[in-house]
């Protein structure tokens, strides 16, 4: 499915939001440049496969909370969607960047604290997936209805 | 003076060539011979490389991000780094039709072992009971190869499965996780050995502890997967480079060997090759023509030779490969520890499961996660990516994977055959493979023992994350022209000479009559050196 190519400004905004969502920090100029470079290459992995794919990415661009909700939905229902591919690409670039080591150091605190945080993250993820499923359902329906007959 | 033409430049080819040259012979080595990129920054570790390179993402991910493992890519936990992609790049003339098998081949200088993890495990006596060569005859050649390439290991509990040979250097320094596993093994040994018949010890690896010639000692840079920049980890290219300086050696890259020509008496007299870039065929005469291009490529040349000689190409039965299963685990005692990037990246421990018979041995490489690209792993955690990343960085030091290998046997339904090309097209190699009927049961029982062993070591195996690699993924292909003391069609003598075509020698995995669960590369090198002395 061919979509309108995002502008450089949209890509930068997208990378900043998704980067903050992933790492909690503003991506460096190097990371932003590599992210844009990947999109300029017109990689097939960065093409949307459906209208819903495009809408999910557009929703995620709106801020880190929306990125989180969109990612949770994608992980639950569309793990190979365009949003997930963009996030994984950005993660791959982040980990190769000079600041990549920061992504992979254990958090401060105790093991018990880690276990509680992981349990909280798991519960929050489950709720987000459930909530996202309800909210996304009408969007799925509209996308399906608006799809031309015979289109994928 | 013996003139030998060798086809291929992989592990078997270069060690046969070296032995011929050492005995005063002359070698013409024909190779497609794609070259890889040069090494860079031989003193920089994994983390330092990210800071020092102008474009580190291009190095680790490739100029077209081909090193990214995208969501939806099934199964594997790691991809081939862009710098190693030349090893697996196909060739237009290498046409295949494979069923039940996902074959890989290499047309790069040094062959498939340019992308190996350095494991060197000699076959045991019982594993060689089908061989036409006694174990005692092959054993000294393991020592010869060890002297040539440098092998680290220990005379430890795994010696019951891995015979000791000469020139075994002291093992590398252990990383934190491997050291913890080995210590725990010492504490639980009685149960592991007694109840599970599982032994654990130091992996044997072809790595230097000290500088040797142009190859430097392991610097614990954590860059093994991307290609050791110091040549500490042995690859056949190191031998090829050295041999090219020998006066008796002629290296001819850019050549696609099509077949071997025979004289009126049916003896192999010259190899015929087409230049990769186009042009007329060329012939390379020799007293012996050696096929050491890997089981698939050697089969293609052999079958074309047979087709031209007899008007029809036979089927070669008995193709073998090792089934591999990747079993990830988490060492609970190492959760939230900081991981050390300054280590040898590949496996430092191995486990062995004793079978009812020596041939039923199951071999496991234990690789603890140190330096790695994390995005392939993080995306598989069943959480949103931010939480998955948080979990991952707190368990990184605790992660590991056991690559469990199973033996294979020759079976008539697993064949290589040649389909002539129509209208001048290159012939197509047909590959047909079906696993043995008892494979699911064998795998289930062995994997149960592996999981229990890991549990005794304080490790948890996450459910549903083990991955059964497709047949062909291990690239340990063997068995299509097996050695045989009795003269029979489509076999070779104990010294590698084809029983169909005199003076045609097979010196790679084609000649193995049985495939133990171990990586066969060390045995291929040793056998090639042995064959060279009997040409």
XYZ file of C-alpha atoms in Angstrom:
687
model
C 0.000 0.000 0.000
C 1.548 3.298 -1.055
C 1.016 6.161 1.369
C 1.879 9.831 1.140
C 5.473 10.112 2.285
C 5.743 11.883 5.616
C 7.542 15.167 5.390
C 10.920 15.610 7.043
C 9.253 17.670 9.736
C 6.714 14.933 10.441
C 9.470 12.335 10.560
C 11.501 14.404 12.982
C 8.488 14.938 15.210
C 7.696 11.245 14.993
C 11.271 10.270 15.908
C 11.328 12.695 18.837
C 8.065 11.390 20.266
C 8.863 7.735 19.739
C 12.420 8.254 20.987
C 11.207 9.917 24.182
C 8.688 7.121 24.590
C 11.369 4.437 24.270
C 14.232 5.949 26.171
C 12.837 8.804 28.206
C 15.339 11.147 26.593
C 15.424 13.382 23.550
C 17.049 11.566 20.608
C 20.326 13.010 19.404
C 20.738 14.735 16.076
C 22.512 11.606 14.823
C 19.547 9.385 15.710
C 17.086 11.797 14.075
C 19.187 11.890 10.933
C 19.474 8.088 10.708
C 15.740 7.683 11.238
C 15.017 10.069 8.380
C 17.641 8.331 6.239
C 15.936 4.972 6.690
C 12.657 6.459 5.488
C 14.258 8.133 2.501
C 15.491 4.712 1.376
C 11.857 3.694 0.809
C 12.374 0.416 2.585
C 9.403 -1.903 2.062
C 9.346 -2.551 5.810
C 8.392 1.085 6.333
C 5.346 1.008 4.088
C 1.912 0.804 5.736
C -0.055 -2.340 4.982
C -3.443 -0.810 5.745
C -5.182 2.437 6.519
C -5.305 1.383 10.156
C -1.503 1.093 10.113
C -1.259 4.739 9.029
C -3.788 5.894 11.596
C -1.995 4.073 14.402
C 1.273 5.819 13.548
C -0.481 9.192 13.287
C -2.065 8.615 16.691
C 1.285 7.650 18.216
C 2.884 10.862 16.945
C 0.622 12.833 19.275
C 2.741 12.312 22.387
C 4.401 9.703 24.543
C 1.187 8.545 26.236
C -0.505 8.054 22.876
C 2.651 6.306 21.623
C 2.399 3.969 24.586
C -1.281 3.194 23.998
C -0.672 2.645 20.283
C 2.329 0.405 20.952
C 0.394 -1.663 23.474
C -2.405 -2.156 20.996
C 0.041 -3.061 18.259
C 1.931 -5.520 20.481
C -1.300 -7.182 21.411
C -2.993 -7.336 18.021
C -0.643 -6.277 15.251
C 2.906 -7.104 16.360
C 4.331 -6.660 12.854
C 2.450 -3.442 12.125
C 4.090 -0.329 10.743
C 4.220 1.299 14.174
C 6.073 -1.669 15.649
C 8.480 -1.664 12.739
C 9.180 2.027 13.192
C 9.709 1.538 16.905
C 12.073 -1.387 16.381
C 13.993 0.573 13.742
C 14.355 3.478 16.146
C 15.440 1.141 18.930
C 18.041 -0.408 16.612
C 19.388 3.045 15.756
C 19.377 4.160 19.384
C 21.302 1.123 20.549
C 23.968 1.634 17.871
C 24.388 5.329 18.624
C 27.111 6.667 20.923
C 24.523 6.952 23.695
C 23.416 3.346 23.116
C 24.972 2.088 26.321
C 22.493 4.121 28.357
C 19.634 1.983 27.059
C 21.059 -1.199 28.429
C 22.227 -0.467 31.974
C 20.176 -1.913 34.839
C 17.925 0.522 36.721
C 18.931 1.634 40.189
C 17.122 0.058 43.114
C 16.500 -3.353 44.529
C 15.417 -6.628 42.987
C 12.135 -6.376 44.801
C 11.638 -2.941 43.334
C 12.359 -4.305 39.860
C 9.914 -7.164 40.336
C 7.197 -4.752 41.470
C 7.866 -2.436 38.557
C 7.758 -5.337 36.101
C 4.493 -6.560 37.587
C 3.052 -3.043 37.402
C 4.191 -2.707 33.781
C 2.597 -6.042 32.953
C -0.710 -5.087 34.554
C -0.698 -1.673 32.905
C 0.072 -3.278 29.545
C -2.846 -5.659 29.925
C -5.222 -2.801 30.726
C -3.858 -0.753 27.860
C -4.369 -3.609 25.433
C -7.940 -4.098 26.637
C -8.748 -0.403 26.518
C -7.064 -0.028 23.162
C -9.046 -2.918 21.742
C -12.314 -1.228 22.680
C -11.272 2.169 21.415
C -9.777 0.836 18.221
C -12.703 -1.376 17.306
C -14.806 1.348 15.686
C -11.739 2.585 13.824
C -11.101 -0.908 12.493
C -14.710 -1.084 11.328
C -14.553 2.291 9.619
C -11.300 1.368 7.905
C -12.764 -1.896 6.720
C -15.905 -0.179 5.419
C -13.942 2.482 3.626
C -11.694 -0.059 1.917
C -12.476 -0.475 -1.797
C -13.849 -3.907 -2.719
C -11.036 -6.401 -3.380
C -8.383 -4.244 -1.740
C -6.180 -5.704 1.003
C 56.133 -33.164 -7.638
C 52.425 -33.662 -7.039
C 50.150 -31.092 -8.656
C 46.815 -30.751 -6.930
C 43.832 -28.701 -8.040
C 41.558 -27.796 -5.125
C 38.022 -26.494 -5.566
C 36.897 -24.200 -2.740
C 38.603 -22.109 -0.082
C 36.807 -23.180 3.080
C 38.045 -25.071 6.108
C 38.649 -28.390 4.310
C 40.222 -26.826 1.227
C 42.819 -24.666 2.938
C 44.017 -27.366 5.322
C 44.344 -29.876 2.522
C 46.220 -27.255 0.498
C 48.534 -26.465 3.405
C 49.400 -30.114 3.903
C 50.116 -30.601 0.192
C 52.403 -27.555 0.163
C 54.199 -28.714 3.311
C 54.962 -31.988 1.531
C 56.473 -30.184 -1.435
C 53.491 -30.344 -3.755
C 51.957 -27.574 -5.835
C 48.392 -26.370 -5.378
C 46.061 -24.518 -7.706
C 43.085 -23.395 -5.654
C 39.994 -22.415 -7.632
C 37.473 -20.241 -5.861
C 34.547 -17.935 -6.529
C 36.240 -15.993 -3.751
C 34.069 -13.024 -2.858
C 35.890 -10.707 -0.522
C 34.550 -9.206 2.642
C 35.153 -5.677 3.919
C 38.387 -4.880 5.735
C 38.537 -5.021 9.524
C 38.656 -1.788 11.386
C 39.886 -0.496 14.725
C 41.453 -3.695 16.079
C 41.811 -2.297 19.590
C 38.316 -0.886 20.073
C 35.682 -2.738 22.006
C 31.996 -2.936 21.200
C 30.972 0.142 23.166
C 33.982 2.187 22.076
C 33.207 1.484 18.430
C 29.859 3.238 18.814
C 31.631 6.347 20.030
C 34.555 6.287 17.626
C 32.865 5.588 14.298
C 31.369 8.467 12.328
C 28.341 6.342 11.466
C 28.075 3.431 13.910
C 24.556 2.490 12.804
C 25.850 1.929 9.263
C 28.468 -0.447 10.658
C 26.149 -2.445 12.889
C 22.967 -2.250 10.827
C 24.271 -1.784 7.304
C 23.931 1.106 4.858
C 20.390 -0.041 3.997
C 19.534 -1.144 7.527
C 19.712 -4.733 6.348
C 20.927 -5.760 9.807
C 17.638 -4.769 11.466
C 15.570 -7.757 12.528
C 12.066 -6.512 11.800
C 8.967 -7.583 13.708
C 7.387 -10.567 12.046
C 10.739 -12.164 11.167
C 10.222 -15.658 12.520
C 12.390 -17.501 14.924
C 15.986 -16.393 15.022
C 17.331 -14.376 17.947
C 20.147 -12.800 15.953
C 20.759 -11.873 12.353
C 23.803 -12.018 10.109
C 25.660 -8.710 10.488
C 26.051 -6.687 7.291
C 29.829 -7.213 7.334
C 29.302 -10.940 7.059
C 26.618 -10.823 4.395
C 29.216 -11.535 1.700
C 29.665 -15.001 3.223
C 26.109 -15.988 2.313
C 25.602 -13.965 -0.831
C 24.311 -16.233 -3.569
C 25.640 -16.792 -7.040
C 23.510 -16.694 -10.200
C 24.813 -20.092 -11.260
C 23.969 -21.640 -7.891
C 20.413 -22.656 -8.631
C 18.554 -24.754 -6.109
C 15.209 -26.430 -5.619
C 14.983 -27.504 -1.998
C 12.194 -29.229 -0.125
C 12.338 -29.893 3.579
C 15.642 -28.074 3.711
C 16.751 -24.439 3.734
C 20.241 -24.678 2.303
C 22.935 -22.092 2.671
C 26.150 -21.921 0.728
C 29.092 -19.606 0.666
C 31.015 -18.213 -2.269
C 33.157 -16.010 -0.102
C 36.859 -16.445 0.503
C 37.169 -18.831 3.411
C 33.722 -20.307 2.959
C 31.024 -20.796 5.571
C 33.503 -20.901 8.444
C 34.012 -17.162 7.985
C 30.754 -16.842 9.933
C 31.235 -19.640 12.448
C 31.431 -19.308 16.229
C 34.734 -21.113 16.545
C 33.563 -24.310 18.206
C 36.020 -27.171 17.651
C 34.837 -30.546 18.938
C 36.647 -33.739 17.925
C 34.563 -36.793 17.164
C 34.709 -39.621 19.687
C 35.608 -43.214 18.880
C 32.024 -44.446 19.053
C 30.876 -41.657 16.749
C 33.280 -42.917 14.133
C 32.236 -46.568 14.145
C 30.716 -46.185 10.657
C 33.796 -44.453 9.306
C 36.212 -46.327 7.074
C 38.974 -44.618 9.032
C 39.748 -45.663 12.596
C 39.593 -43.045 15.311
C 43.279 -43.555 16.106
C 44.230 -42.606 12.563
C 42.338 -39.290 12.688
C 43.316 -38.259 16.219
C 46.839 -36.972 15.418
C 45.405 -34.704 12.735
C 43.257 -32.942 15.312
C 46.546 -32.073 16.994
C 48.086 -30.930 13.715
C 45.176 -28.601 13.017
C 45.175 -27.353 16.618
C 48.830 -26.432 16.237
C 48.045 -24.556 13.043
C 45.014 -22.583 14.156
C 45.246 -22.294 17.949
C 42.576 -23.946 20.103
C 41.631 -23.104 23.701
C 39.910 -25.542 25.970
C 40.218 -27.627 29.100
C 40.661 -31.258 30.071
C 37.466 -31.204 32.094
C 34.216 -33.120 32.448
C 33.478 -32.797 28.745
C 36.579 -34.818 27.903
C 34.380 -37.907 28.280
C 32.696 -36.755 25.044
C 35.459 -34.625 23.490
C 38.721 -36.555 23.074
C 41.819 -34.701 24.105
C 44.393 -33.948 21.446
C 47.751 -32.247 21.297
C 48.205 -28.490 21.301
C 45.192 -27.617 23.392
C 45.895 -24.186 24.895
C 44.540 -22.947 28.200
C 40.991 -21.653 28.005
C 40.023 -18.012 27.670
C 38.991 -15.971 30.697
C 35.371 -16.693 31.498
C 32.714 -14.000 31.414
C 30.795 -13.376 34.614
C 27.703 -15.380 33.636
C 29.599 -18.390 32.306
C 31.723 -18.414 35.472
C 28.568 -18.407 37.601
C 27.081 -21.298 35.616
C 30.248 -23.343 35.901
C 30.441 -22.716 39.635
C 26.826 -23.781 40.051
C 27.520 -26.878 37.976
C 30.249 -27.791 40.429
C 27.726 -27.569 43.267
C 25.011 -29.637 41.521
C 27.236 -31.992 39.604
C 26.103 -35.172 41.283
C 22.476 -34.636 40.315
C 23.292 -33.396 36.838
C 25.638 -36.274 36.050
C 23.677 -38.962 37.844
C 20.034 -38.156 37.259
C 20.202 -36.296 33.954
C 23.434 -37.767 32.548
C 24.429 -34.203 31.727
C 27.969 -32.887 31.888
C 29.079 -29.294 31.498
C 32.487 -27.881 30.779
C 34.525 -25.384 28.829
C 33.751 -25.058 25.166
C 36.699 -25.706 22.879
C 37.196 -22.713 20.642
C 39.607 -21.801 17.863
C 40.830 -18.598 19.467
C 44.333 -17.379 20.291
C 45.385 -16.543 23.820
C 48.689 -15.173 22.585
C 49.809 -13.335 19.461
C 50.803 -15.639 16.640
C 52.231 -14.161 13.448
C 49.787 -11.672 12.035
C 46.986 -12.947 14.244
C 46.669 -11.278 17.616
C 45.541 -12.642 20.946
C 41.909 -12.244 21.919
C 41.417 -8.740 23.256
C 37.987 -9.493 24.759
C 36.496 -6.763 22.562
C 33.033 -8.314 22.344
C 32.959 -7.957 18.547
C 33.142 -11.611 17.508
C 29.796 -11.622 15.700
C 30.785 -8.688 13.497
C 34.096 -10.277 12.567
C 37.079 -10.423 14.885
C 39.229 -7.405 13.956
C 42.367 -9.063 15.332
C 41.954 -12.483 13.652
C 42.075 -13.968 17.138
C 39.107 -16.143 16.194
C 40.427 -18.448 13.498
C 38.872 -18.357 10.067
C 40.067 -20.203 6.946
C 40.838 -16.846 5.350
C 43.790 -16.514 7.734
C 45.246 -19.722 6.301
C 44.388 -18.750 2.734
C 46.186 -15.422 3.084
C 49.300 -17.145 4.345
C 49.225 -19.879 1.693
C 48.976 -17.303 -1.083
C 52.487 -16.216 -0.192
C 53.848 -19.716 -0.674
C 55.735 -20.244 -3.958
C 53.941 -23.497 -4.712
C 50.487 -21.982 -4.335
C 48.396 -20.481 -7.134
C 45.134 -18.942 -5.997
C 42.610 -18.327 -8.773
C 39.561 -16.379 -7.600
C 36.593 -15.453 -9.727
C 36.145 -18.991 -11.017
C 32.993 -21.126 -11.131
C 34.025 -24.762 -11.440
C 31.469 -26.612 -13.528
C 32.843 -30.124 -13.777
C 35.901 -32.311 -13.916
C 37.212 -33.711 -17.184
C 38.237 -37.329 -17.405
C 40.785 -39.015 -19.642
C 40.142 -42.070 -21.775
C 40.620 -44.313 -18.764
C 38.004 -42.412 -16.766
C 40.505 -40.672 -14.511
C 40.080 -37.103 -13.366
C 42.655 -34.953 -15.124
C 41.482 -31.351 -15.044
C 38.916 -29.049 -13.514
C 36.859 -26.918 -15.864
C 35.808 -23.487 -14.691
C 34.012 -20.460 -16.085
C 35.100 -16.984 -15.069
C 32.434 -15.353 -12.910
C 32.637 -12.185 -14.942
C 32.064 -13.963 -18.238
C 34.370 -15.347 -20.863
C 35.487 -18.682 -22.141
C 35.893 -21.716 -19.891
C 39.349 -22.477 -18.613
C 40.879 -25.797 -17.675
C 43.176 -26.516 -14.776
C 45.072 -29.802 -15.031
C 46.365 -31.692 -12.029
C 47.527 -35.058 -10.798
C 44.632 -34.960 -8.375
C 41.450 -32.930 -8.526
C 40.053 -32.251 -5.053
C 36.468 -31.202 -4.436
C 36.402 -29.328 -1.105
C 33.727 -26.765 -1.860
C 31.194 -27.988 0.700
C 28.728 -30.848 0.369
C 26.273 -29.018 -1.911
C 28.763 -27.395 -4.280
C 30.976 -30.479 -4.453
C 27.894 -32.548 -5.252
C 27.007 -30.204 -8.089
C 30.450 -30.596 -9.657
C 30.465 -34.367 -9.104
C 27.012 -34.806 -10.617
C 27.842 -32.734 -13.683
C 30.996 -34.804 -14.118
C 28.961 -38.006 -13.855
C 26.373 -36.656 -16.296
C 29.013 -35.914 -18.888
C 30.732 -39.258 -18.314
C 27.707 -41.514 -18.346
C 24.924 -39.559 -19.982
C 22.913 -39.344 -16.801
C 23.497 -37.874 -13.371
C 22.736 -40.160 -10.442
C 20.989 -39.141 -7.255
C 23.227 -38.829 -4.222
C 21.398 -40.235 -1.203
C 22.221 -39.697 2.430
C 22.277 -35.916 2.885
C 22.667 -35.078 6.568
C 22.520 -31.963 8.709
C 22.339 -31.318 12.458
C 18.958 -30.292 13.781
C 19.386 -27.362 16.150
C 17.044 -26.017 18.807
C 17.659 -22.667 20.497
C 16.642 -22.689 24.170
C 16.811 -19.249 25.822
C 17.108 -19.046 29.602
C 17.307 -16.534 32.456
C 19.769 -17.058 35.294
C 17.782 -15.866 38.294
C 20.913 -15.167 40.313
C 22.149 -12.630 37.809
C 19.023 -10.528 37.388
C 19.857 -6.828 37.782
C 23.592 -7.404 37.576
C 25.607 -5.174 35.304
C 26.909 -7.015 32.270
C 30.492 -6.762 31.107
C 31.048 -5.853 27.432
C 34.768 -6.695 27.531
C 34.440 -10.428 26.953
C 34.663 -13.114 24.300
C 31.208 -12.906 22.781
C 30.532 -16.489 21.724
C 29.956 -19.691 23.722
C 32.391 -20.401 26.530
C 30.605 -23.403 27.958
C 29.084 -26.508 26.459
C 26.883 -29.249 27.779
C 26.767 -32.866 26.789
C 23.873 -35.261 27.224
C 24.995 -38.851 27.262
C 22.955 -41.148 25.022
C 22.336 -44.869 25.234
C 25.091 -45.170 22.646
C 27.958 -42.806 21.959
C 26.381 -41.901 18.609
C 23.284 -40.615 20.381
C 25.191 -37.910 22.225
C 23.446 -34.524 22.264
C 25.629 -31.421 22.248
C 24.679 -27.996 23.553
C 26.567 -24.736 23.155
C 25.865 -22.391 26.072
C 26.170 -18.778 24.970
C 25.635 -16.172 27.661
C 24.452 -12.816 26.394
C 27.089 -10.152 26.503
C 27.524 -7.699 23.658
C 24.685 -7.974 21.192
C 22.135 -6.015 19.267
C 19.213 -5.989 21.652
C 16.340 -5.018 19.380
C 15.789 -8.596 18.093
C 15.317 -9.832 21.652
C 13.452 -6.893 23.189
C 10.728 -6.940 20.554
C 9.864 -10.537 21.463
C 9.100 -9.763 25.105
C 5.281 -9.811 25.424
C 4.972 -6.218 26.632
C 4.904 -2.749 25.099
C 8.367 -1.892 23.812
C 9.202 0.578 26.582
C 8.399 -1.923 29.321
C 10.107 -4.682 27.351
C 13.245 -2.563 27.204
C 13.042 -1.918 30.940
C 12.723 -5.629 31.675
C 15.492 -6.466 29.235
C 18.115 -4.130 30.638
C 17.540 -5.559 34.077
C 17.893 -9.151 32.927
C 20.525 -8.705 30.177
C 23.326 -10.055 32.327
C 21.150 -13.038 33.218
C 20.261 -14.105 29.686
C 21.684 -16.985 27.770
C 20.843 -19.481 25.097
C 21.621 -23.162 24.661
C 22.015 -24.235 21.050
C 21.089 -27.905 21.256
C 22.436 -30.047 18.420
C 21.235 -33.496 17.368
C 22.985 -36.159 15.321
C 21.815 -37.245 11.878
C 22.087 -40.428 9.860
C 22.170 -41.176 6.158
C 18.753 -42.100 4.832
C 17.939 -42.935 1.206
C 15.092 -40.437 0.926
C 17.402 -37.471 1.565
C 19.035 -36.781 -1.741
C 20.899 -34.346 -3.910
C 20.243 -34.548 -7.615
C 21.020 -32.464 -10.676
C 18.430 -31.150 -13.060
C 20.141 -30.029 -16.260
C 19.363 -26.481 -17.257
C 17.246 -25.864 -20.328
C 18.461 -23.685 -23.161
C 21.937 -23.121 -21.807
C 20.805 -22.269 -18.273
C 22.998 -23.549 -15.451
C 21.853 -26.863 -13.956
C 19.717 -26.817 -10.833
C 20.611 -28.760 -7.710
C 17.618 -30.540 -6.233
C 17.659 -31.002 -2.464
C 15.162 -33.291 -0.775
C 15.189 -33.877 2.949
C 12.868 -35.393 5.517
C 13.728 -35.724 9.212
C 13.815 -39.172 10.795
C 10.490 -40.443 12.165
C 11.862 -40.620 15.694
C 13.116 -37.032 15.683
C 10.202 -35.453 17.583
C 10.539 -37.972 20.400
C 14.312 -37.647 20.595
C 14.066 -33.879 20.655
C 11.357 -33.863 23.286
C 13.313 -36.119 25.625
C 16.568 -34.260 25.169
C 15.026 -30.821 25.582
C 13.341 -31.965 28.765
C 16.763 -32.900 30.121
C 18.213 -29.564 29.013
C 15.438 -27.642 30.760
C 15.897 -29.673 33.924
C 19.634 -29.140 33.800
C 19.121 -25.400 33.460
C 16.711 -25.488 36.373
C 19.344 -27.177 38.531
C 21.715 -24.402 37.520
C 19.275 -21.802 38.833
C 17.921 -20.828 35.436
C 14.388 -20.418 34.159
C 13.442 -21.339 30.609
C 10.631 -19.001 29.464
C 7.763 -21.012 27.980
C 7.146 -20.998 24.220
C 10.375 -19.228 23.395
C 12.488 -22.173 22.298
C 12.996 -22.216 18.566
C 13.469 -25.265 16.350
C 15.698 -24.120 13.521
C 14.810 -25.406 10.074
C 16.937 -28.150 8.603
C 19.739 -26.538 6.698
C 20.243 -23.727 9.209
C 23.214 -25.339 10.942
C 25.140 -25.600 7.616
C 26.810 -28.808 8.812
C 25.972 -30.698 5.615
C 27.431 -34.127 5.036
C 27.018 -37.660 3.791
C 26.397 -37.643 0.052
C 29.589 -39.421 -1.089
C 30.486 -41.349 2.055
C 33.782 -43.032 2.707
C 33.663 -46.805 2.357
C 36.265 -49.529 2.653
C 34.313 -51.533 0.076
C 34.316 -50.236 -3.469
C 30.817 -49.147 -4.342
C 29.341 -46.530 -6.637
C 28.859 -43.065 -5.188
C 31.281 -43.653 -2.347
C 34.877 -42.724 -1.695
C 37.827 -44.667 -0.413
C 38.979 -44.122 3.161
C 41.468 -41.635 1.670
C 38.837 -39.643 -0.142
C 39.266 -40.971 -3.682
C 36.030 -41.386 -5.574
C 35.203 -45.005 -6.314
C 33.603 -43.770 -9.540
C 36.395 -41.582 -10.898
C 40.009 -42.296 -10.163
C 42.098 -39.328 -9.018
C 38.977 -37.365 -8.109
C 39.181 -36.638 -4.380
C 36.424 -35.537 -2.027
C 37.707 -33.808 1.106
C 34.720 -32.064 2.712
C 31.590 -33.125 4.560
C 30.450 -35.191 1.583
C 32.554 -38.106 2.819
C 31.202 -38.445 6.350
C 29.052 -41.593 6.776
C 27.511 -40.361 10.040
C 27.001 -36.892 11.484
C 27.490 -36.607 15.259
C 25.796 -33.834 17.184
C 28.992 -31.759 17.250
C 30.083 -29.040 14.858
C 31.959 -30.933 12.162
C 34.361 -28.190 11.083
C 37.307 -29.394 13.188
C 36.878 -32.922 11.851
C 36.714 -31.637 8.288
C 39.999 -29.791 8.747
C 41.666 -32.809 10.355
C 40.357 -35.212 7.730
C 41.453 -32.918 4.915
C 44.975 -32.771 6.357
C 44.939 -36.590 6.630
C 43.723 -37.033 3.047
C 46.417 -34.659 1.777
C 49.121 -36.936 3.169
C 47.667 -39.872 1.225
C 47.229 -38.247 -2.184
